[in-house]
XYZ file of C-alpha atoms in Angstrom:
462
model
C 2.677 -289.226 -75.191
C 5.114 -287.960 -72.784
C 7.334 -284.754 -73.536
C 10.401 -287.074 -73.774
C 8.716 -289.128 -76.507
C 8.870 -286.185 -78.989
C 10.329 -287.093 -82.196
C 12.829 -285.055 -84.137
C 10.157 -284.157 -86.669
C 7.678 -283.135 -83.741
C 10.276 -280.971 -82.203
C 10.823 -279.289 -85.468
C 7.055 -278.711 -85.830
C 6.844 -277.168 -82.396
C 9.801 -274.949 -83.013
C 8.352 -273.685 -86.153
C 4.851 -272.943 -84.585
C 6.690 -271.308 -81.424
C 8.731 -269.142 -84.051
C 5.521 -268.148 -85.838
C 6.587 -270.138 -88.996
C 3.378 -272.207 -89.344
C -0.249 -271.859 -88.119
C -1.013 -275.169 -86.926
C 0.594 -278.153 -85.339
C -0.574 -281.785 -85.188
C 1.533 -282.547 -82.310
C -0.152 -279.816 -79.985
C -3.592 -281.324 -81.156
C -2.430 -284.795 -80.010
C -1.222 -283.295 -76.691
C -4.453 -281.513 -76.257
C -2.684 -278.010 -76.260
C -3.659 -274.787 -77.961
C -2.033 -274.145 -81.376
C -0.494 -271.028 -80.308
C 3.235 -269.889 -80.648
C 3.169 -269.190 -76.877
C 1.884 -272.563 -76.073
C 4.285 -274.250 -78.115
C 6.972 -272.098 -76.396
C 5.762 -273.272 -73.054
C 5.933 -276.765 -74.172
C 9.518 -276.376 -75.553
C 10.658 -274.893 -71.992
C 9.001 -277.831 -70.128
C 10.526 -280.407 -72.265
C 13.975 -278.804 -71.720
C 14.347 -278.332 -75.788
C 14.520 -274.585 -75.287
C 16.179 -272.704 -72.544
C 14.752 -269.547 -71.080
C 17.536 -267.521 -72.993
C 15.761 -268.368 -76.124
C 13.550 -265.449 -77.658
C 11.377 -265.978 -80.673
C 9.890 -262.610 -81.184
C 12.441 -261.589 -83.979
C 11.482 -264.687 -85.873
C 7.823 -264.195 -85.435
C 7.786 -260.658 -86.620
C 10.222 -261.517 -89.689
C 13.033 -259.442 -88.518
C 16.305 -260.707 -90.116
C 18.646 -262.528 -87.852
C 21.559 -263.235 -90.135
C 24.425 -260.603 -90.539
C 24.712 -258.827 -93.918
C 27.449 -260.766 -96.072
C 27.629 -258.240 -99.067
C 30.824 -256.966 -100.113
C 31.970 -253.384 -99.190
C 33.692 -251.141 -101.533
C 36.445 -248.884 -100.620
C 35.908 -245.000 -100.291
C 36.560 -243.533 -103.786
C 38.867 -240.243 -103.962
C 36.666 -237.190 -104.166
C 36.960 -233.471 -102.965
C 36.551 -232.893 -99.300
C 36.927 -230.027 -97.000
C 39.837 -231.010 -94.438
C 38.761 -230.409 -90.998
C 41.577 -232.567 -89.256
C 42.958 -229.519 -87.522
C 39.494 -229.132 -85.416
C 39.077 -231.197 -82.182
C 36.050 -233.585 -82.667
C 34.725 -236.042 -80.391
C 32.332 -239.213 -80.875
C 30.667 -239.450 -77.709
C 28.826 -242.732 -76.984
C 27.904 -245.205 -74.316
C 30.421 -247.543 -73.123
C 30.947 -250.503 -75.357
C 29.275 -248.888 -78.472
C 30.430 -250.406 -81.785
C 29.102 -248.286 -84.457
C 30.156 -244.670 -83.984
C 28.378 -242.800 -86.628
C 28.352 -239.140 -85.271
C 30.815 -236.741 -83.702
C 30.602 -232.996 -82.716
C 32.831 -230.002 -82.526
C 32.934 -226.252 -82.713
C 34.882 -223.483 -84.512
C 34.973 -219.987 -83.364
C 33.831 -217.366 -86.079
C 34.234 -213.567 -86.201
C 31.517 -211.549 -84.839
C 30.737 -213.689 -81.883
C 29.338 -216.488 -83.668
C 30.221 -220.236 -83.260
C 30.092 -222.951 -85.761
C 28.627 -226.031 -84.479
C 29.737 -229.200 -86.433
C 27.851 -232.423 -86.438
C 30.085 -234.941 -88.548
C 28.252 -238.266 -89.566
C 29.706 -241.387 -90.915
C 29.740 -241.136 -94.814
C 27.932 -244.387 -95.366
C 26.167 -243.155 -98.396
C 29.517 -242.791 -100.178
C 29.503 -247.022 -99.716
C 25.930 -247.502 -100.118
C 24.376 -245.280 -102.699
C 20.749 -245.529 -103.812
C 19.747 -248.642 -105.318
C 23.108 -250.376 -104.626
C 23.061 -254.037 -103.250
C 23.925 -252.630 -99.953
C 21.084 -250.036 -100.068
C 18.688 -252.693 -100.888
C 19.520 -254.907 -98.081
C 19.418 -252.192 -95.683
C 15.878 -251.034 -96.919
C 14.811 -254.583 -96.605
C 15.780 -254.432 -92.840
C 14.841 -250.993 -92.043
C 17.139 -250.761 -89.012
C 19.801 -252.447 -87.155
C 18.267 -255.053 -84.614
C 19.587 -254.363 -81.282
C 18.755 -257.347 -78.968
C 19.944 -257.972 -75.326
C 22.024 -260.880 -76.538
C 23.354 -259.863 -79.974
C 23.181 -256.945 -82.596
C 22.257 -257.641 -86.123
C 23.528 -254.742 -88.301
C 21.612 -253.176 -91.085
C 24.809 -252.838 -92.901
C 27.942 -255.238 -92.922
C 30.326 -255.031 -89.954
C 32.930 -254.422 -92.699
C 31.219 -251.143 -93.703
C 30.986 -249.992 -89.826
C 34.656 -250.941 -89.535
C 35.469 -248.779 -92.530
C 33.257 -245.819 -92.182
C 32.941 -245.517 -88.428
C 34.207 -242.246 -86.985
C 37.188 -242.581 -84.665
C 37.941 -246.157 -85.846
C 40.963 -244.969 -88.140
C 43.346 -241.734 -87.958
C 40.966 -239.879 -90.077
C 37.417 -240.434 -91.407
C 35.508 -239.234 -94.359
C 32.227 -237.701 -93.183
C 29.191 -235.806 -94.375
C 29.269 -232.831 -91.992
C 26.344 -230.438 -91.102
C 27.163 -227.001 -89.656
C 25.245 -224.349 -87.833
C 26.510 -220.758 -87.472
C 25.148 -220.075 -83.878
C 25.122 -216.664 -81.909
C 25.270 -216.588 -78.229
C 21.325 -217.159 -77.685
C 21.506 -220.344 -79.804
C 19.840 -218.782 -82.957
C 21.261 -220.013 -86.361
C 22.554 -217.537 -88.712
C 23.598 -220.001 -91.590
C 23.531 -223.644 -92.034
C 25.502 -225.885 -94.517
C 26.368 -229.459 -95.682
C 29.671 -230.539 -96.904
C 31.938 -233.500 -97.433
C 34.695 -233.440 -95.239
C 37.736 -235.334 -93.451
C 37.852 -235.248 -89.818
C 40.010 -236.622 -86.961
C 37.893 -237.974 -84.262
C 38.545 -238.921 -80.759
C 36.067 -241.260 -79.095
C 34.838 -240.673 -75.524
C 32.372 -242.279 -73.314
C 29.637 -240.206 -71.715
C 31.313 -240.469 -68.421
C 34.817 -239.313 -69.903
C 32.984 -236.209 -71.723
C 31.070 -235.389 -68.503
C 34.297 -235.415 -66.287
C 35.836 -232.839 -68.822
C 32.650 -230.828 -68.864
C 32.719 -230.695 -65.064
C 36.285 -229.522 -65.182
C 35.207 -226.789 -67.384
C 37.169 -227.915 -70.526
C 36.462 -226.658 -73.794
C 34.941 -227.451 -76.105
C 32.499 -229.339 -73.988
C 31.514 -226.038 -71.785
C 30.677 -224.344 -74.997
C 28.765 -227.202 -76.474
C 26.679 -227.396 -73.214
C 26.117 -223.673 -73.356
C 24.844 -223.821 -76.791
C 22.969 -226.923 -76.291
C 20.971 -225.290 -73.230
C 20.231 -222.077 -75.402
C 18.917 -224.157 -78.193
C 16.952 -226.206 -75.952
C 15.291 -223.058 -74.482
C 14.381 -221.735 -77.898
C 12.603 -224.983 -78.669
C 10.679 -224.980 -75.290
C 9.479 -221.564 -76.139
C 8.146 -223.019 -79.341
C 6.354 -225.907 -77.622
C 8.997 -228.514 -77.457
C 8.024 -231.405 -75.045
C 10.460 -233.128 -72.535
C 9.807 -236.684 -71.640
C 12.114 -237.839 -68.698
C 11.242 -241.540 -67.863
C 13.466 -244.065 -66.668
C 15.928 -245.874 -69.170
C 17.850 -249.150 -68.714
C 20.286 -251.265 -70.613
C 19.331 -254.981 -70.844
C 22.014 -257.454 -71.429
C 21.581 -261.329 -71.382
C 23.344 -264.436 -72.447
C 22.684 -268.209 -71.557
C 23.735 -267.672 -68.078
C 21.111 -264.959 -67.312
C 20.168 -261.550 -67.745
C 21.003 -257.997 -66.235
C 18.706 -254.801 -66.131
C 20.866 -251.745 -65.385
C 19.637 -248.012 -65.058
C 21.066 -245.738 -67.369
C 22.626 -242.653 -65.972
C 21.734 -239.290 -67.381
C 24.861 -236.994 -67.364
C 24.482 -233.496 -68.764
C 26.521 -234.661 -71.623
C 24.110 -237.095 -72.809
C 21.423 -234.201 -73.206
C 24.142 -232.085 -74.834
C 24.904 -234.661 -77.617
C 21.127 -235.237 -78.024
C 20.754 -231.523 -78.607
C 23.458 -231.467 -81.069
C 21.771 -234.232 -82.873
C 18.510 -232.392 -83.048
C 20.124 -229.303 -84.262
C 21.877 -231.425 -87.190
C 18.479 -232.698 -88.071
C 16.890 -229.379 -88.354
C 19.849 -227.911 -90.372
C 19.589 -230.671 -92.592
C 15.969 -230.093 -93.204
C 16.470 -226.504 -93.881
C 19.365 -227.093 -96.408
C 17.273 -229.681 -98.196
C 14.202 -227.203 -98.122
C 16.365 -224.254 -99.327
C 17.585 -226.366 -102.207
C 14.361 -228.282 -103.255
C 15.698 -231.768 -102.131
C 13.163 -234.552 -101.304
C 13.795 -236.013 -97.827
C 11.967 -238.274 -95.412
C 11.136 -235.205 -93.347
C 9.894 -236.157 -89.673
C 6.659 -234.608 -88.683
C 4.335 -234.821 -85.629
C 1.030 -233.059 -84.757
C 0.615 -231.267 -81.625
C -0.317 -233.081 -78.479
C -4.122 -233.664 -77.905
C -3.834 -232.092 -74.492
C -1.386 -230.087 -72.252
C 0.212 -231.923 -69.201
C 2.039 -230.031 -66.658
C 4.460 -231.138 -63.849
C 7.565 -233.228 -63.571
C 6.502 -236.031 -61.688
C 6.813 -239.762 -63.055
C 2.605 -239.607 -63.497
C 3.080 -236.400 -65.438
C 5.998 -237.760 -67.565
C 3.683 -240.726 -68.268
C 0.740 -238.911 -69.167
C 2.825 -236.334 -71.467
C 4.237 -239.321 -73.475
C 0.596 -240.627 -74.098
C -0.484 -237.290 -75.570
C 2.290 -237.509 -78.358
C 1.224 -238.741 -81.733
C 3.324 -240.958 -83.788
C 6.080 -239.303 -85.827
C 5.419 -239.353 -89.568
C 7.767 -239.268 -92.389
C 6.880 -237.568 -95.638
C 8.827 -236.404 -98.674
C 7.892 -232.602 -98.062
C 8.742 -230.619 -94.861
C 6.216 -230.016 -91.910
C 6.251 -229.015 -88.348
C 7.422 -231.528 -85.549
C 5.274 -230.623 -82.545
C 7.414 -232.618 -79.972
C 10.816 -230.954 -81.183
C 9.320 -227.634 -81.263
C 10.692 -227.148 -84.875
C 8.886 -225.967 -88.030
C 10.874 -228.790 -90.048
C 13.024 -231.495 -89.127
C 14.594 -234.861 -90.498
C 16.548 -237.681 -88.726
C 20.092 -237.320 -90.326
C 22.795 -238.634 -87.780
C 22.439 -242.453 -87.828
C 22.925 -243.753 -91.537
C 24.586 -246.813 -90.048
C 21.619 -248.114 -88.251
C 18.448 -246.425 -89.491
C 17.650 -246.617 -93.315
C 15.780 -243.405 -93.569
C 18.876 -241.590 -92.028
C 20.746 -243.389 -94.979
C 18.139 -242.156 -97.499
C 18.605 -238.527 -96.138
C 22.573 -238.892 -96.666
C 22.103 -240.257 -100.275
C 19.814 -237.214 -101.217
C 22.246 -234.795 -99.718
C 25.135 -236.437 -101.449
C 23.345 -236.476 -104.876
C 22.763 -232.663 -104.439
C 26.475 -232.005 -103.563
C 27.551 -233.828 -106.629
C 25.275 -231.896 -108.896
C 23.007 -235.018 -109.737
C 19.278 -235.624 -109.767
C 18.259 -237.330 -106.587
C 15.134 -239.428 -105.778
C 11.812 -237.746 -106.452
C 9.395 -237.164 -103.960
C 7.419 -239.953 -104.879
C 10.584 -242.312 -104.750
C 11.342 -241.080 -101.355
C 7.659 -241.905 -100.312
C 7.768 -245.332 -101.429
C 11.072 -245.969 -99.572
C 9.663 -244.605 -96.323
C 6.796 -246.928 -96.681
C 8.948 -250.002 -97.019
C 11.685 -249.022 -94.674
C 8.952 -248.203 -91.715
C 7.239 -251.655 -92.210
C 10.376 -253.401 -91.734
C 11.782 -251.097 -89.145
C 8.592 -251.637 -87.052
C 9.195 -255.284 -86.838
C 12.479 -254.601 -85.768
C 11.427 -252.235 -83.132
C 8.801 -254.567 -81.843
C 11.227 -257.392 -81.830
C 13.543 -255.401 -79.711
C 10.678 -254.281 -77.217
C 9.466 -258.002 -76.686
C 13.129 -259.343 -76.488
C 13.860 -256.612 -73.686
C 10.728 -257.540 -71.849
C 11.571 -261.247 -72.097
C 15.050 -260.622 -70.468
C 13.722 -258.158 -67.778
C 11.416 -261.045 -66.784
C 14.421 -263.371 -66.530
C 16.094 -260.970 -64.401
C 13.034 -260.730 -62.205
C 12.452 -264.463 -61.927
C 16.193 -264.974 -60.695
C 15.521 -262.864 -57.588
C 11.899 -263.692 -56.366
C 12.412 -262.585 -52.928
C 13.419 -258.998 -53.858
C 11.393 -256.189 -53.263
C 11.009 -253.432 -55.927
C 10.153 -249.854 -55.661
C 7.256 -248.750 -57.806
C 5.160 -245.632 -58.565
C 1.665 -245.616 -59.556
C 1.718 -243.424 -62.905
C -1.836 -243.976 -64.098
C -5.053 -245.670 -63.341
C -8.270 -246.649 -65.051
C -11.257 -247.325 -62.716
C -9.906 -250.026 -60.218
C -6.826 -250.913 -62.284
C -3.661 -248.923 -61.882
C -0.442 -248.874 -63.780
C 2.812 -249.325 -61.696
C 6.267 -248.207 -63.180
C 9.261 -249.629 -61.606
C 12.199 -247.083 -62.192
C 14.934 -249.600 -61.754
C 13.692 -251.812 -64.412
C 11.842 -249.111 -66.677
C 9.040 -251.731 -66.591
C 5.382 -251.147 -66.148
C 2.597 -253.603 -65.229
C -1.019 -253.584 -64.274
C -2.240 -253.820 -60.627
C -5.433 -253.663 -58.811
C -4.943 -251.206 -56.021
C -6.763 -248.060 -54.810
C -3.548 -246.179 -54.695
C -3.755 -242.906 -56.306
C -1.239 -241.710 -59.200
C 1.981 -240.824 -57.572
C 1.798 -243.112 -54.780
C 5.122 -244.951 -53.999
C 4.693 -248.904 -53.360
C 7.039 -251.663 -52.627
C 6.222 -254.796 -54.535
C 7.311 -258.331 -54.859
C 7.183 -259.817 -58.636
C 6.376 -263.461 -59.185
C 4.800 -265.961 -61.421
C 6.886 -265.046 -64.287
C 5.481 -266.537 -67.418
C 8.063 -266.210 -70.305
C 6.124 -267.396 -73.161
C 3.262 -265.155 -72.245
C 5.474 -262.331 -71.134
C 3.346 -261.822 -67.945
C 3.867 -261.664 -64.292
C 2.077 -260.847 -60.920
C 2.880 -258.078 -58.469
C 1.970 -258.013 -54.741
C 2.179 -254.877 -52.652
C 4.397 -255.371 -49.767
C 4.194 -251.934 -48.212
C 2.905 -248.488 -49.411
């Protein structure tokens, strides 16, 4: 039977196998082909029934691919601290569509500076055990694919709660009163109303370079905070990052710039997570606290091989209802609190903080642990689907330019086998070469196999 002779029923059977929805295929047996999702994928490509733009990984892993279609309530009237007089900025990558955090400062007596980190008040619209909460828990996280985004929550909620999408926004705001050296004198959590201006990292960096406030003060506070965390053992991993975008016509891989303002915002978000954890610990609030064991060995240096090796020493972050140290952050306690639109456990943090502010009983530690278990299982599938889909479209990008030579660096080796990292693609692959770690090579990539997500590298020069 030739490929064009496939019946509609056989095509459906092959698609189900390729998508991981069934284990066996009579059609594959009849064609003397392995009954694997990868083999079915390859056959669908050869038959022209799928294009190379099609990615089956989210299906195979059970990640939700349909938008959330639940009703979103309006914000209910409630007492909020009015902070609309303070300059507040949501700083994101260009094209960001779910602005869920913003930063600002306020001068205090005695040389202190209050750092405000405002977060979209998603828990006001998705309280614990509501239909929106249950749906977000089942998904675990927003699914970011190169060709589309599938939200953990409805687009209508993002439009209503996103910071800077309206003249004023309700927020759950975390504050830290910091001295000149970055030490926190006090932390607090409040419901607020804020007026937010949206900026890209490039725009914010231009204002920092011009010495404008509050960007200069934010940068100074972030640097001081970072230095304190480094003294406590915080680790820095600086490896290439890229943005992968795709459609039916092709794929693009673009290296992500790393302006100082990106690091500043990241540090502000870290401080907010630390402050939320302190506040919860002080008030005996059960949260999904993030913890991490110390690295199993020390790696020194700032080269790519050192960064690569340092990342491999890190244990996986664990979430538990009681606080504990996070070694990678250099913090004695920590929680993720700034992305409730796209990470379910952040939403749980907000639900618990809101319950406390309202004088209500929140979830018990046992209930938080149960949510951690369910959300992590679902979020793990989402993250894996994202990783495989990015790899798929990166291979499309490579296959479209077979004559191109790529700069690569040997970052590791095990016996005769080395690991190459291509910075422009943030892509690693194995290669048999005697080159030592740190060696720069020029390679040509070919023999791309999309169903198996593999390719071959050939050294052109070293």
